[in-house]
mmCIF file with all atom_site columns, C-alpha atoms in Angstrom:
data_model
loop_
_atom_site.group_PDB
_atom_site.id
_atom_site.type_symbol
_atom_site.label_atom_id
_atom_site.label_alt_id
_atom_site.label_comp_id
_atom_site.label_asym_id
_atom_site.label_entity_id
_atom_site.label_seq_id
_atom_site.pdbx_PDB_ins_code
_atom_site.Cartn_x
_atom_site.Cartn_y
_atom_site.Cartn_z
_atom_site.occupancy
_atom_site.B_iso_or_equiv
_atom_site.pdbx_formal_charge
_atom_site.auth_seq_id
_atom_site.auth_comp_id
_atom_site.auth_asym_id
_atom_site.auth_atom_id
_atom_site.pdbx_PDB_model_num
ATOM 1  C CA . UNK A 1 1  ? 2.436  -37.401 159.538 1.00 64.00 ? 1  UNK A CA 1
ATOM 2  C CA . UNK A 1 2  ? 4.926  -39.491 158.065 1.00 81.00 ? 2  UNK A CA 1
ATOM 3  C CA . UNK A 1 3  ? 7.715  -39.378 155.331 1.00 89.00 ? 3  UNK A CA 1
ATOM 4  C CA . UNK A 1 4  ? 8.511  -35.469 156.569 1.00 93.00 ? 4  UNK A CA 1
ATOM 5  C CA . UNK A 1 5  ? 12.327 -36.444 157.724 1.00 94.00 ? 5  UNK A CA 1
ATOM 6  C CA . UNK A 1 6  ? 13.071 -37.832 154.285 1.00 94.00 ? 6  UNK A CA 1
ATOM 7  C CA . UNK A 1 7  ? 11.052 -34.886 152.367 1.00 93.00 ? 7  UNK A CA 1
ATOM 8  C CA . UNK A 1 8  ? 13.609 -32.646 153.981 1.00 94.00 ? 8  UNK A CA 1
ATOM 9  C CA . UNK A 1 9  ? 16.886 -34.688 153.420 1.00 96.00 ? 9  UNK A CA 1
ATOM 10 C CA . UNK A 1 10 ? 15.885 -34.965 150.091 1.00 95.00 ? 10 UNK A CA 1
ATOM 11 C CA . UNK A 1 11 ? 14.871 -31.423 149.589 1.00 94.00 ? 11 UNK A CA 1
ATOM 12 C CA . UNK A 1 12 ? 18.312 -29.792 151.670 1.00 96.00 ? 12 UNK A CA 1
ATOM 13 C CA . UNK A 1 13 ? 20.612 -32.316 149.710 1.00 96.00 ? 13 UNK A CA 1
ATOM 14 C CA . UNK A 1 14 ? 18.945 -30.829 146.240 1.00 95.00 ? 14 UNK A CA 1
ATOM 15 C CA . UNK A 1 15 ? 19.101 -27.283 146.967 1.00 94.00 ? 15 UNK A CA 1
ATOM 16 C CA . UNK A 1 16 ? 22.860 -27.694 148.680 1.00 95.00 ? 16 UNK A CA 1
ATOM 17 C CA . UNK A 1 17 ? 24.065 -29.699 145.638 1.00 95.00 ? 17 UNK A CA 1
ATOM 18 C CA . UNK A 1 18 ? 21.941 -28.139 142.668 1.00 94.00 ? 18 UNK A CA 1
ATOM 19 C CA . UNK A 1 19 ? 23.310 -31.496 140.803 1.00 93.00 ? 19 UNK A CA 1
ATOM 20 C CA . UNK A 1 20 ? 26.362 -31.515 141.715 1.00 97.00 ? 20 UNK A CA 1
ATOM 21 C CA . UNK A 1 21 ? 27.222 -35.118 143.227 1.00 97.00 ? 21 UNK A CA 1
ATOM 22 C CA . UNK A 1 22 ? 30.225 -34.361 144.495 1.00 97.00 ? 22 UNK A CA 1
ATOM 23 C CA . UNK A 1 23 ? 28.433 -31.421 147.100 1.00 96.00 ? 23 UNK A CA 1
ATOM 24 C CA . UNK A 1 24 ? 25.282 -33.843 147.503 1.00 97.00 ? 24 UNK A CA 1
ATOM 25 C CA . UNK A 1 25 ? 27.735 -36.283 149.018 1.00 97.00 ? 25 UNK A CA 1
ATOM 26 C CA . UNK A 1 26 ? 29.172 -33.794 151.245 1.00 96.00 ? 26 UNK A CA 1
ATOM 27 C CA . UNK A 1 27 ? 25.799 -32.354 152.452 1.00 97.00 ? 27 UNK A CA 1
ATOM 28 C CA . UNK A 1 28 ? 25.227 -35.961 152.874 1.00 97.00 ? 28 UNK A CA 1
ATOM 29 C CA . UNK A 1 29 ? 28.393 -36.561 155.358 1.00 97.00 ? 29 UNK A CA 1
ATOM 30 C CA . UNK A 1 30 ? 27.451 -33.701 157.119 1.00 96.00 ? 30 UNK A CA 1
ATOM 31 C CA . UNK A 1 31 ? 24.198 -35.028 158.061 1.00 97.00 ? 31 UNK A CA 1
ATOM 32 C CA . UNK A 1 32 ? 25.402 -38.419 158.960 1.00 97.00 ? 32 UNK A CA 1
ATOM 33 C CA . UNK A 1 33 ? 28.367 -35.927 161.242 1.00 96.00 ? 33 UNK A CA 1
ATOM 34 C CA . UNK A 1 34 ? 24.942 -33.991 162.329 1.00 93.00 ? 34 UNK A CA 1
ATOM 35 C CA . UNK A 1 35 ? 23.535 -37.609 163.555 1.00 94.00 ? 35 UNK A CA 1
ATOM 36 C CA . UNK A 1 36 ? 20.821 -37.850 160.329 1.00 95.00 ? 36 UNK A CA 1
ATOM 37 C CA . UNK A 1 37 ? 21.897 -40.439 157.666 1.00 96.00 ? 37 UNK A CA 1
ATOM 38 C CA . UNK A 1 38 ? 19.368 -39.544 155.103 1.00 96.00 ? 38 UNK A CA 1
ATOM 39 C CA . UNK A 1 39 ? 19.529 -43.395 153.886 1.00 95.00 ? 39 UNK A CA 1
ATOM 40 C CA . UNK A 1 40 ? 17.759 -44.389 157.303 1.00 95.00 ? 40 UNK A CA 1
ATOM 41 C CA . UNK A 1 41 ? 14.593 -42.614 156.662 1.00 95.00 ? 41 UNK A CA 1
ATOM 42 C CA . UNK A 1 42 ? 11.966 -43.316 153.415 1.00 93.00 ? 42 UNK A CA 1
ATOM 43 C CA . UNK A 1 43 ? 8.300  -41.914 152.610 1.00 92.00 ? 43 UNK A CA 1
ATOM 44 C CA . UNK A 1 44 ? 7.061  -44.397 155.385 1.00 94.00 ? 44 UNK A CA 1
ATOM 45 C CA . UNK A 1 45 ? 9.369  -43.219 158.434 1.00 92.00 ? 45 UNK A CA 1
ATOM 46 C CA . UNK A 1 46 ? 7.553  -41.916 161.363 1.00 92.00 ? 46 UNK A CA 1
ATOM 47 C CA . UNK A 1 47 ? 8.233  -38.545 162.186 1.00 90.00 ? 47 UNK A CA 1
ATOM 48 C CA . UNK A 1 48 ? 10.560 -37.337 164.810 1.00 92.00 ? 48 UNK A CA 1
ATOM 49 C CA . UNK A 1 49 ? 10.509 -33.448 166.045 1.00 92.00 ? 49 UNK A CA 1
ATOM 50 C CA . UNK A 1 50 ? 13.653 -33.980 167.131 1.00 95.00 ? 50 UNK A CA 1
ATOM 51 C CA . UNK A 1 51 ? 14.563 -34.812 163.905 1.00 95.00 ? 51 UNK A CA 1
ATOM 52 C CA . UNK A 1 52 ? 13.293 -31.879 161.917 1.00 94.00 ? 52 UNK A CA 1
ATOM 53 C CA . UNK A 1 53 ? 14.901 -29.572 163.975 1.00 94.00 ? 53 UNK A CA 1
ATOM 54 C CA . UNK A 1 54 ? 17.904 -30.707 163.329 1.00 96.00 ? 54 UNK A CA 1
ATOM 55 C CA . UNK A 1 55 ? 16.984 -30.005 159.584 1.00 96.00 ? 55 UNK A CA 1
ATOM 56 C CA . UNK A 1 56 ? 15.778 -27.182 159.950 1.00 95.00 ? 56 UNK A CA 1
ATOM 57 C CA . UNK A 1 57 ? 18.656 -26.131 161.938 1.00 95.00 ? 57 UNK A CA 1
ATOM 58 C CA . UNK A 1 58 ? 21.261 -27.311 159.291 1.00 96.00 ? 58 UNK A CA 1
ATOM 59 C CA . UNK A 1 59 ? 19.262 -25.675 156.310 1.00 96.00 ? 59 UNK A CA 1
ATOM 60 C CA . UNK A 1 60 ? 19.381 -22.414 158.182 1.00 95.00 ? 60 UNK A CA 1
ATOM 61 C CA . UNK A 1 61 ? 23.641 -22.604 158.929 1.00 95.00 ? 61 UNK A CA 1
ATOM 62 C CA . UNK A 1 62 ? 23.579 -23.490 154.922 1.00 93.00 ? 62 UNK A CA 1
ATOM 63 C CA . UNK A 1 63 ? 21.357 -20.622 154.122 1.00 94.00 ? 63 UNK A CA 1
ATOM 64 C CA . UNK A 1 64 ? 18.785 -23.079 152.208 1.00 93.00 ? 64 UNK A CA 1
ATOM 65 C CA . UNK A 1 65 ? 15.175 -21.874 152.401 1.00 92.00 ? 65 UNK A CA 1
ATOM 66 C CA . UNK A 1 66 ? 12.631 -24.470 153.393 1.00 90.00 ? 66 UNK A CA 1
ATOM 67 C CA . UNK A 1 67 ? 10.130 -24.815 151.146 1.00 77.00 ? 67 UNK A CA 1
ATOM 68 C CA . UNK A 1 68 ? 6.942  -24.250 153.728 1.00 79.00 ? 68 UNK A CA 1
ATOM 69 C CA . UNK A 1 69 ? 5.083  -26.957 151.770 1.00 75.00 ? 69 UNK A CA 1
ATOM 70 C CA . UNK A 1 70 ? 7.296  -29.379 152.837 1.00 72.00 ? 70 UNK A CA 1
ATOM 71 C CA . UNK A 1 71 ? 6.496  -28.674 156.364 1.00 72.00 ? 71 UNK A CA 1
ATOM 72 C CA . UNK A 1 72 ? 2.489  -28.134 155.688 1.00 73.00 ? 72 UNK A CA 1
ATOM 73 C CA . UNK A 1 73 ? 2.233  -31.571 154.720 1.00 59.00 ? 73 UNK A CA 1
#
């Protein structure tokens, strides 16, 4: 699969910030802090386990939900 790494950025950044630009660029620095810079990955990046973990990991500290489609696909 492909494009999962950016799927999730995308997704925790949206459900962190619900619009708010100000918290999406904080969720965003705290990726980047985490070792993720969202702008690095696109609907073509390769996926990395390692990676989603991470995500995973950050979305449960934040109390975000993970869609489970987004990890189906």
């Amino acid at each position: 699969m492909i494009g999962k790494i950016h799927q999730l950025t995308t997704y925790i950044i949206a459900q962190r910030s619900k619009g708010n630009a100000t918290l999406a660029a904080t969720t965003k620095a705290k990726l980047i802090v985490k070792g993720i810079n969202p702008d690095n990955y696109n609907e073509n990046s390769p996926d990395d386990e390692e990676i989603i973990e991470k995500l995973l990991e950050f979305a449960e500290e934040n109390g975000i939900e993970i869609n489970p489609m987004i990890l189906a696909i």
